[in-house]
Tab-separated table of C-alpha atoms and ligand atoms in Angstrom:
chain	number	residue	atom	x	y	z
U	1	MET	CA	14.151	24.431	-6.135
U	2	THR	CA	14.966	25.777	-2.740
U	3	GLU	CA	11.740	24.847	-0.840
U	4	THR	CA	11.235	21.716	1.305
U	5	PHE	CA	8.581	19.395	0.120
U	6	LEU	CA	4.843	20.055	1.718
U	7	PRO	CA	3.400	17.125	2.378
U	8	PHE	CA	-0.566	16.722	1.805
U	9	SER	CA	-0.909	15.843	5.450
U	10	ARG	CA	1.575	15.532	8.754
U	11	PRO	CA	0.411	14.988	12.476
U	12	SER	CA	0.732	17.452	15.129
U	13	ILE	CA	2.400	15.746	18.177
U	14	ASN	CA	3.273	18.196	20.927
U	15	GLN	CA	5.911	17.786	23.750
U	16	GLU	CA	3.393	16.339	26.393
U	17	ALA	CA	2.627	13.620	23.856
U	18	ILE	CA	6.276	12.755	23.303
U	19	ASP	CA	6.863	13.047	27.432
U	20	GLU	CA	3.615	10.879	27.917
U	21	VAL	CA	5.157	8.126	25.554
U	22	VAL	CA	8.629	8.508	26.888
U	23	ASP	CA	6.916	7.926	30.333
U	24	CYS	CA	5.058	5.116	29.224
U	25	LEU	CA	8.291	3.295	27.904
U	26	LYS	CA	9.990	3.732	31.235
U	27	SER	CA	6.998	2.791	33.236
U	28	GLY	CA	7.142	-1.001	32.570
U	29	TRP	CA	4.006	-1.552	30.902
U	30	ILE	CA	3.755	-0.880	27.397
U	31	ALA	CA	1.009	-3.165	26.220
U	32	THR	CA	-2.691	-2.543	26.904
U	33	GLY	CA	-2.694	-1.216	30.630
U	34	PRO	CA	-3.452	1.959	32.599
U	35	ARG	CA	-2.949	4.476	29.757
U	36	VAL	CA	-5.466	2.391	27.579
U	37	ALA	CA	-7.709	2.607	30.430
U	38	GLN	CA	-7.806	6.399	30.587
U	39	PHE	CA	-7.677	7.110	26.819
U	40	THR	CA	-10.791	5.199	26.857
U	41	GLU	CA	-12.408	7.196	29.805
U	42	ASP	CA	-11.238	10.186	27.869
U	43	LEU	CA	-12.604	8.966	24.632
U	44	LYS	CA	-16.312	8.101	26.405
U	45	LYS	CA	-16.292	11.583	28.154
U	46	TYR	CA	-15.479	13.455	24.635
U	47	LEU	CA	-17.745	11.523	22.545
U	48	ASN	CA	-20.460	11.153	25.373
U	49	ALA	CA	-20.595	7.532	24.549
U	50	PRO	CA	-21.396	4.786	27.054
U	51	HIS	CA	-19.000	2.238	25.237
U	52	ALA	CA	-15.955	2.977	23.785
U	53	LEU	CA	-13.762	0.243	22.633
U	54	THR	CA	-10.311	1.041	21.884
U	55	LEU	CA	-8.278	-0.949	18.865
U	56	MET	CA	-5.073	-1.026	16.885
U	57	SER	CA	-6.839	0.087	13.825
U	58	ALA	CA	-10.488	1.150	12.577
U	59	THR	CA	-10.241	-1.630	10.200
U	60	GLY	CA	-10.117	-3.974	13.081
U	61	GLY	CA	-12.762	-1.979	14.380
U	62	LEU	CA	-15.168	-2.445	11.119
U	63	HIS	CA	-14.128	-6.032	11.277
U	64	LEU	CA	-15.462	-6.866	15.087
U	65	ALA	CA	-18.532	-4.319	14.667
U	66	LEU	CA	-19.718	-6.783	11.596
U	67	LEU	CA	-18.579	-9.996	13.393
U	68	ALA	CA	-20.311	-8.741	16.601
U	69	LEU	CA	-23.460	-8.689	14.871
U	70	ASP	CA	-23.703	-12.341	14.173
U	71	LEU	CA	-23.784	-12.039	10.322
U	72	LYS	CA	-24.596	-15.333	8.247
U	73	PRO	CA	-22.625	-16.263	5.104
U	74	GLY	CA	-24.409	-14.511	2.291
U	75	ASP	CA	-25.962	-11.622	4.265
U	76	GLU	CA	-25.880	-8.185	2.576
U	77	VAL	CA	-24.126	-5.077	4.003
U	78	ILE	CA	-25.155	-1.535	2.178
U	79	THR	CA	-22.149	0.724	1.460
U	80	THR	CA	-20.415	3.395	-0.639
U	81	PRO	CA	-18.315	3.205	-3.585
U	82	LEU	CA	-16.240	6.183	-2.525
U	83	THR	CA	-14.302	4.698	0.645
U	84	PHE	CA	-10.983	2.836	1.356
U	85	ALA	CA	-10.760	-0.870	0.680
U	86	ALA	CA	-11.205	-1.294	4.377
U	87	THR	CA	-14.672	-1.026	4.446
U	88	LEU	CA	-15.180	-3.553	1.686
U	89	ASN	CA	-12.654	-5.828	3.116
U	90	ALA	CA	-14.059	-5.876	6.600
U	91	ILE	CA	-17.397	-7.041	5.275
U	92	VAL	CA	-15.896	-9.607	3.063
U	93	LEU	CA	-13.644	-10.886	6.079
U	94	ALA	CA	-16.801	-11.123	8.297
U	95	GLY	CA	-18.417	-13.356	5.831
U	96	ALA	CA	-21.205	-10.906	4.236
U	97	LYS	CA	-21.442	-9.587	0.731
U	98	PRO	CA	-21.197	-5.799	0.053
U	99	VAL	CA	-23.827	-4.125	-1.827
U	100	LEU	CA	-22.960	-0.683	-3.184
U	101	VAL	CA	-25.070	2.349	-3.804
U	102	ASP	CA	-24.035	5.094	-5.492
U	103	ILE	CA	-23.070	8.615	-3.946
U	104	ASP	CA	-24.955	11.795	-3.656
U	105	PRO	CA	-22.695	13.908	-6.215
U	106	LYS	CA	-22.888	17.026	-4.030
U	107	THR	CA	-22.182	15.634	-0.623
U	108	LEU	CA	-19.981	12.736	-1.639
U	109	ASN	CA	-21.902	10.560	1.077
U	110	ILE	CA	-23.951	7.645	0.118
U	111	ASP	CA	-27.076	8.663	-1.718
U	112	LEU	CA	-29.957	8.008	0.517
U	113	ASN	CA	-32.522	8.081	-2.032
U	114	GLN	CA	-31.147	4.890	-3.629
U	115	VAL	CA	-30.573	2.929	-0.408
U	116	GLU	CA	-34.088	1.613	0.089
U	117	LYS	CA	-34.132	-0.112	-3.457
U	118	ALA	CA	-30.682	-1.855	-2.546
U	119	ILE	CA	-32.426	-3.629	0.368
U	120	THR	CA	-33.208	-7.154	-0.079
U	121	LYS	CA	-34.327	-10.043	2.454
U	122	LYS	CA	-30.580	-10.647	3.178
U	123	THR	CA	-29.813	-7.066	4.043
U	124	ARG	CA	-28.478	-7.030	7.529
U	125	VAL	CA	-26.582	-3.888	7.968
U	126	ILE	CA	-26.108	-0.062	6.188
U	127	MET	CA	-22.515	0.990	6.697
U	128	PRO	CA	-22.421	4.757	5.353
U	129	VAL	CA	-19.067	6.594	5.472
U	130	HIS	CA	-19.123	9.968	6.785
U	131	PHE	CA	-16.829	11.025	3.744
U	132	ALA	CA	-14.021	13.593	4.360
U	133	GLY	CA	-15.685	14.348	7.720
U	134	LEU	CA	-18.989	15.649	6.667
U	135	PRO	CA	-21.738	13.767	8.241
U	136	VAL	CA	-24.329	11.573	6.548
U	137	ASP	CA	-28.086	12.755	6.884
U	138	LEU	CA	-28.478	10.473	9.737
U	139	ASP	CA	-32.191	11.087	10.733
U	140	ALA	CA	-32.795	10.160	7.175
U	141	LEU	CA	-30.527	7.020	7.467
U	142	TYR	CA	-31.913	5.694	10.849
U	143	THR	CA	-35.520	6.197	9.457
U	144	ILE	CA	-34.545	3.745	6.656
U	145	ALA	CA	-32.795	1.349	9.244
U	146	ASN	CA	-35.528	1.425	11.562
U	147	LYS	CA	-37.926	0.561	8.898
U	148	TYR	CA	-36.432	-2.267	7.581
U	149	ASN	CA	-34.891	-3.522	11.018
U	150	LEU	CA	-31.115	-3.059	9.831
U	151	ARG	CA	-28.607	-2.211	11.986
U	152	VAL	CA	-26.293	0.697	11.146
U	153	ILE	CA	-22.049	0.775	11.579
U	154	GLU	CA	-21.191	4.252	10.811
U	155	ASP	CA	-17.668	4.057	8.967
U	156	ALA	CA	-16.540	7.477	11.140
U	157	ALA	CA	-12.857	7.077	10.352
U	158	HIS	CA	-12.733	10.442	8.870
U	159	ALA	CA	-15.337	12.106	11.729
U	160	ILE	CA	-13.806	12.222	14.895
U	161	GLY	CA	-15.175	15.749	16.153
U	162	THR	CA	-17.863	15.709	13.403
U	163	GLU	CA	-21.164	16.838	14.700
U	164	TYR	CA	-24.760	16.178	12.974
U	165	LYS	CA	-27.528	18.491	14.464
U	166	ASN	CA	-25.451	19.488	17.510
U	167	LYS	CA	-24.604	15.816	18.320
U	168	LYS	CA	-21.033	14.366	18.332
U	169	ILE	CA	-20.889	11.318	15.678
U	170	GLY	CA	-20.595	8.586	18.369
U	171	SER	CA	-22.909	10.165	20.765
U	172	PHE	CA	-25.880	8.566	19.187
U	173	GLY	CA	-26.931	5.920	16.895
U	174	ASP	CA	-26.186	2.581	16.608
U	175	ILE	CA	-22.497	1.764	16.415
U	176	GLN	CA	-19.640	3.873	15.125
U	177	VAL	CA	-15.821	3.264	14.083
U	178	PHE	CA	-13.085	5.617	14.175
U	179	SER	CA	-9.540	5.649	12.916
U	180	PHE	CA	-6.524	7.201	14.483
U	181	HIS	CA	-3.999	6.568	11.646
U	182	PRO	CA	-1.171	9.091	11.026
U	183	ILE	CA	-3.545	11.294	8.612
U	184	LYS	CA	-6.641	11.253	10.607
U	185	ASN	CA	-7.902	14.379	12.460
U	186	MET	CA	-6.044	12.754	15.652
U	187	THR	CA	-3.464	9.898	15.846
U	188	THR	CA	-2.046	6.994	17.877
U	189	GLY	CA	0.278	6.004	15.272
U	190	GLU	CA	-2.320	3.320	14.182
U	191	GLY	CA	-5.371	2.765	15.993
U	192	GLY	CA	-9.196	3.001	16.338
U	193	CYS	CA	-12.237	2.829	18.487
U	194	VAL	CA	-15.682	1.561	18.373
U	195	THR	CA	-18.479	3.489	20.076
U	196	THR	CA	-21.702	2.052	20.912
U	197	ARG	CA	-24.779	2.049	23.236
U	198	ASP	CA	-25.462	-1.611	22.770
U	199	ASP	CA	-24.301	-3.524	25.755
U	200	VAL	CA	-24.223	-6.823	24.022
U	201	VAL	CA	-22.045	-5.723	20.840
U	202	ALA	CA	-19.691	-3.965	23.467
U	203	LYS	CA	-19.305	-7.154	25.453
U	204	LYS	CA	-18.611	-9.035	22.213
U	205	ILE	CA	-16.142	-6.477	20.733
U	206	SER	CA	-14.328	-6.375	23.943
U	207	LEU	CA	-13.776	-10.113	23.924
U	208	LEU	CA	-13.154	-10.362	20.318
U	209	ARG	CA	-10.541	-7.915	20.334
U	210	PHE	CA	-8.333	-9.991	22.705
U	211	HIS	CA	-8.508	-14.011	22.114
U	212	GLY	CA	-11.861	-14.159	23.557
U	213	ILE	CA	-10.592	-13.705	26.701
U	214	ASP	CA	-13.025	-12.430	29.375
U	215	ARG	CA	-10.320	-9.886	31.175
U	216	ASP	CA	-7.301	-8.329	29.820
U	217	SER	CA	-3.800	-9.173	30.769
U	218	TRP	CA	-3.334	-6.308	32.728
U	219	ASN	CA	-5.769	-7.376	35.229
U	220	ARG	CA	-3.911	-10.495	35.393
U	221	TYR	CA	-0.299	-9.458	35.801
U	222	GLY	CA	-1.097	-6.576	37.831
U	223	LYS	CA	-1.191	-6.285	41.581
U	224	GLY	CA	-3.888	-7.739	43.103
U	225	GLY	CA	-4.959	-9.365	39.910
U	226	THR	CA	-5.680	-13.137	39.239
U	227	GLN	CA	-3.524	-15.392	36.794
U	228	ASP	CA	-7.271	-17.096	35.937
U	229	TYR	CA	-9.101	-16.559	32.877
U	230	GLU	CA	-11.564	-18.118	30.667
U	231	VAL	CA	-11.729	-18.324	26.970
U	232	VAL	CA	-15.157	-17.887	25.737
U	233	LEU	CA	-14.964	-17.624	21.804
U	234	PRO	CA	-12.031	-17.796	19.389
U	235	GLY	CA	-11.040	-13.973	19.460
U	236	PHE	CA	-8.310	-11.805	17.467
U	237	LYS	CA	-5.356	-9.818	18.752
U	238	TYR	CA	-6.409	-6.295	17.795
U	239	ASN	CA	-5.952	-4.621	21.419
U	240	MET	CA	-4.555	-1.058	21.371
U	241	THR	CA	-1.229	-0.521	23.584
U	242	ASP	CA	-0.316	1.705	26.179
U	243	ILE	CA	2.268	3.277	23.639
U	244	GLN	CA	-0.499	4.099	21.460
U	245	ALA	CA	-2.860	5.511	24.271
U	246	ALA	CA	-0.107	7.465	25.652
U	247	LEU	CA	-0.157	9.307	22.283
U	248	GLY	CA	-3.964	9.649	21.938
U	249	ILE	CA	-4.570	11.075	25.440
U	250	HIS	CA	-2.868	14.247	24.236
U	251	GLN	CA	-3.943	14.108	20.889
U	252	LEU	CA	-7.540	14.100	22.213
U	253	LYS	CA	-6.710	17.095	24.116
U	254	ALA	CA	-5.713	18.994	21.092
U	255	LEU	CA	-8.455	17.709	18.842
U	256	ASP	CA	-10.825	20.600	18.918
U	257	HIS	CA	-8.223	22.967	18.297
U	258	PHE	CA	-6.500	20.744	15.380
U	259	ASN	CA	-10.102	20.599	14.148
U	260	GLN	CA	-10.678	24.507	14.397
U	261	ARG	CA	-7.622	24.910	12.132
U	262	ARG	CA	-8.642	22.648	9.766
U	263	ASN	CA	-11.763	24.723	9.571
U	264	GLU	CA	-10.055	27.799	9.131
U	265	LEU	CA	-7.826	26.256	6.262
U	266	ALA	CA	-10.808	24.545	4.420
U	267	ASP	CA	-12.700	27.989	4.494
U	268	ARG	CA	-9.583	30.021	3.169
U	269	TYR	CA	-9.318	27.365	0.319
U	270	HIS	CA	-13.006	27.842	-0.407
U	271	GLU	CA	-12.739	31.532	-0.474
U	272	ILE	CA	-9.873	31.688	-2.750
U	273	LEU	CA	-10.948	28.692	-5.261
U	274	SER	CA	-14.437	29.740	-5.489
U	275	SER	CA	-13.810	31.797	-8.495
U	276	TRP	CA	-11.550	29.221	-9.998
U	277	SER	CA	-13.472	27.463	-13.049
U	278	GLN	CA	-10.784	24.514	-12.866
U	279	TRP	CA	-12.423	23.450	-9.889
U	280	THR	CA	-15.749	22.117	-8.497
U	281	LEU	CA	-15.414	22.873	-4.752
U	282	PRO	CA	-17.017	20.617	-1.971
U	283	GLU	CA	-20.569	21.420	-0.923
U	284	ARG	CA	-22.432	21.584	2.227
U	285	PRO	CA	-25.788	20.083	2.926
U	286	ASP	CA	-28.375	22.151	4.247
U	287	PHE	CA	-28.918	20.332	7.823
U	288	GLN	CA	-27.138	21.939	11.222
U	289	HIS	CA	-23.472	20.050	11.037
U	290	LYS	CA	-20.086	20.374	12.120
U	291	HIS	CA	-17.370	19.277	9.589
U	292	ALA	CA	-14.349	17.686	10.662
U	293	TRP	CA	-12.541	18.652	7.357
U	294	HIS	CA	-10.458	15.377	7.533
U	295	LEU	CA	-9.803	15.992	3.693
U	296	TYR	CA	-10.353	18.970	1.410
U	297	THR	CA	-11.377	17.369	-1.873
U	298	PRO	CA	-12.117	19.677	-4.820
U	299	LEU	CA	-13.188	17.974	-8.244
U	300	LEU	CA	-10.904	18.736	-11.089
U	301	ASN	CA	-12.672	20.360	-14.156
U	302	GLU	CA	-10.567	18.474	-16.884
U	303	SER	CA	-11.532	20.314	-19.865
U	304	VAL	CA	-10.778	23.962	-18.159
U	305	ALA	CA	-7.799	22.804	-16.528
U	306	LYS	CA	-6.388	21.166	-19.628
U	307	MET	CA	-5.090	18.115	-17.586
U	308	ASN	CA	-6.550	15.289	-15.824
U	309	ARG	CA	-6.190	14.850	-12.052
U	310	ASP	CA	-3.397	12.371	-12.203
U	311	GLU	CA	-1.410	15.036	-14.354
U	312	PHE	CA	-2.483	17.583	-12.001
U	313	MET	CA	-1.072	15.609	-9.026
U	314	ILE	CA	2.118	14.999	-10.679
U	315	ALA	CA	2.597	19.056	-11.463
U	316	MET	CA	2.324	19.467	-8.015
U	317	LYS	CA	4.549	17.198	-6.762
U	318	GLU	CA	7.177	18.893	-9.386
U	319	ASN	CA	6.316	22.160	-7.718
U	320	ASN	CA	7.267	20.301	-4.217
U	321	ILE	CA	3.840	19.975	-3.052
U	322	GLY	CA	2.099	16.560	-1.893
U	323	THR	CA	-1.574	15.856	-2.571
U	324	GLY	CA	-3.651	12.911	-1.956
U	325	LEU	CA	-6.123	10.730	-4.004
U	326	HIS	CA	-9.028	9.765	-1.895
U	327	PHE	CA	-10.115	7.491	-3.205
U	328	ARG	CA	-10.228	5.314	-6.556
U	329	ALA	CA	-13.793	3.948	-6.954
U	330	VAL	CA	-13.592	0.669	-4.795
U	331	HIS	CA	-15.814	-1.811	-6.526
U	332	LEU	CA	-13.119	-1.040	-9.880
U	333	TYR	CA	-10.383	-3.173	-8.009
U	334	PRO	CA	-9.944	-6.657	-9.299
U	335	TYR	CA	-10.740	-8.641	-6.342
U	336	TYR	CA	-14.134	-6.913	-6.267
U	337	ARG	CA	-14.872	-6.993	-9.855
U	338	ASP	CA	-13.968	-10.547	-10.037
U	339	THR	CA	-15.618	-11.762	-7.048
U	340	PHE	CA	-18.757	-9.577	-7.001
U	341	GLY	CA	-19.239	-8.990	-10.704
U	342	PHE	CA	-18.770	-5.169	-10.147
U	343	LYS	CA	-18.188	-3.504	-13.478
U	344	LEU	CA	-17.388	-0.010	-14.941
U	345	GLY	CA	-20.819	2.151	-15.215
U	346	ASP	CA	-22.165	0.425	-12.147
U	347	PHE	CA	-22.145	3.707	-9.886
U	348	PRO	CA	-21.839	6.554	-12.375
U	349	HIS	CA	-21.264	9.332	-9.743
U	350	ALA	CA	-18.565	7.881	-7.990
U	351	GLU	CA	-16.775	6.692	-10.980
U	352	ASN	CA	-16.806	10.129	-12.429
U	353	ILE	CA	-15.846	11.969	-9.044
U	354	CYS	CA	-13.056	9.305	-8.411
U	355	GLU	CA	-11.590	10.585	-11.532
U	356	ARG	CA	-11.680	13.883	-10.731
U	357	ILE	CA	-11.244	14.246	-6.805
U	358	VAL	CA	-7.653	15.442	-5.253
U	359	SER	CA	-7.016	16.107	-1.780
U	360	LEU	CA	-5.105	19.359	-1.183
U	361	PRO	CA	-2.813	19.502	1.676
U	362	LEU	CA	-4.619	20.305	4.918
U	363	PHE	CA	-3.276	19.431	8.560
U	364	PRO	CA	-3.436	21.474	11.563
U	365	ASP	CA	0.137	22.889	11.835
U	366	MET	CA	-0.222	23.930	8.013
U	367	THR	CA	0.440	27.669	8.014
U	368	THR	CA	-1.179	30.236	5.782
U	369	ALA	CA	2.266	30.889	3.754
U	370	GLU	CA	2.328	27.063	3.178
U	371	GLN	CA	-1.261	27.230	2.129
U	372	ASP	CA	-0.209	30.375	-0.291
U	373	ARG	CA	2.394	27.914	-1.820
U	374	VAL	CA	-0.248	25.498	-2.547
U	375	ILE	CA	-2.590	28.263	-4.304
U	376	ASP	CA	0.477	29.781	-6.012
U	377	ALA	CA	1.641	26.312	-7.618
U	378	MET	CA	-1.858	25.921	-8.804
U	379	LYS	CA	-1.967	29.359	-10.389
U	380	LYS	CA	1.194	28.680	-12.220
U	381	ILE	CA	0.064	25.284	-13.302
U	382	PHE	CA	-3.223	26.438	-14.533
U	383	ASN	CA	-1.678	29.500	-15.931
U	384	VAL	CA	-4.018	31.795	-13.680
U	385	LYS	CA	-3.229	35.337	-13.338
G	401	PLP	C1	-13.267	5.510	5.251
G	401	PLP	C2	-12.253	4.722	5.781
G	401	PLP	N1	-12.520	3.445	6.620
G	401	PLP	C3	-11.599	3.061	7.351
G	401	PLP	C4	-10.383	3.031	7.196
G	401	PLP	C5	-9.355	2.370	7.899
G	401	PLP	O1	-8.768	2.918	9.110
G	401	PLP	P1	-7.431	1.996	9.772
G	401	PLP	O2	-6.218	2.640	8.682
G	401	PLP	O3	-7.295	2.996	10.977
G	401	PLP	O4	-7.683	0.693	9.970
G	401	PLP	C6	-9.856	4.404	6.282
G	401	PLP	C7	-8.338	4.722	6.420
G	401	PLP	O5	-7.833	5.443	5.866
G	401	PLP	C8	-10.753	5.001	5.846
G	401	PLP	O6	-10.418	6.025	5.194
């Protein structure tokens, strides 16, 4: 085989970003400093959010957002079984109990028609995931949250640039958490950000992300700064570095362009594959929205394809093409089964979909010729003329 391996995702990093990282490395300040401050301002402006708190991951962001809400042991957080382990781990690490609600098989987001019946006296938070970059119906979600006086943490790891009814995710609502991991729509190597309109939550997260110290070391070591500080609570070490922010500043500038290209590629997959009976393609809800297309995730129709999803992924690899699996049903991992008693059959839609879902290659620098390679490999594997 002469063709190089086509990965399912690859970050696009331009020369300006590389130069900025090099400038940062040469500047004498590589931990949290002026570039984090600039990236934070840029994020606030882009997301139209009064508070943006950069962190070293979205996992850290979910953890601190939950801690900032002062959950008590046994408090319940409602979320979806179609997510990465980070979502549930953060709930457990914050001392709360994850309560899962099955997904809507069309949108693959949490089924809002089933959320109310999962609410108990102990429920404190609803934590939906904007799966693959498609927004949850937030008007409906916040109506439920307001009715029961619940907080909302939107796991927006897939959703930077996503819009719900002409408003960016992050520009309204309670708390949002974004990821800048390398496969995400923009990257800082590893990284994340929390947005909120709640001054108390923002202050608490800013303390918790850096030792509970009431000012960062940049202010202490910089010119005109003072060495003095107070520790007001036992915090973590979740702060973003200037090296990460140097990359982030330029990724954010390119984000709309990246997302535009993701949209074009997703539309083209849709157009080509809509006549293939081997696939059930991603569906879109009726409300106005802008999809970030973090992932393009068709569901394999095994009986037509005459193979299962895992066999399909292996066949693609044999054709030198990478695919992704987002995700296995999270409640079926041993820790959650053993600790919370989840079992097969609890969330039938998620379980069925997680057996059939595949993430096809999709990234901003992917060429039309590379997308044709994906299509041609699938034609060969399925014996489609
Ligand atoms: C839905 C979801 N939530 C949270 C995370 C965690 O993000 P991070 O890797 O930035 O900690 C991920 C990462 O893949 C994710 O897919």
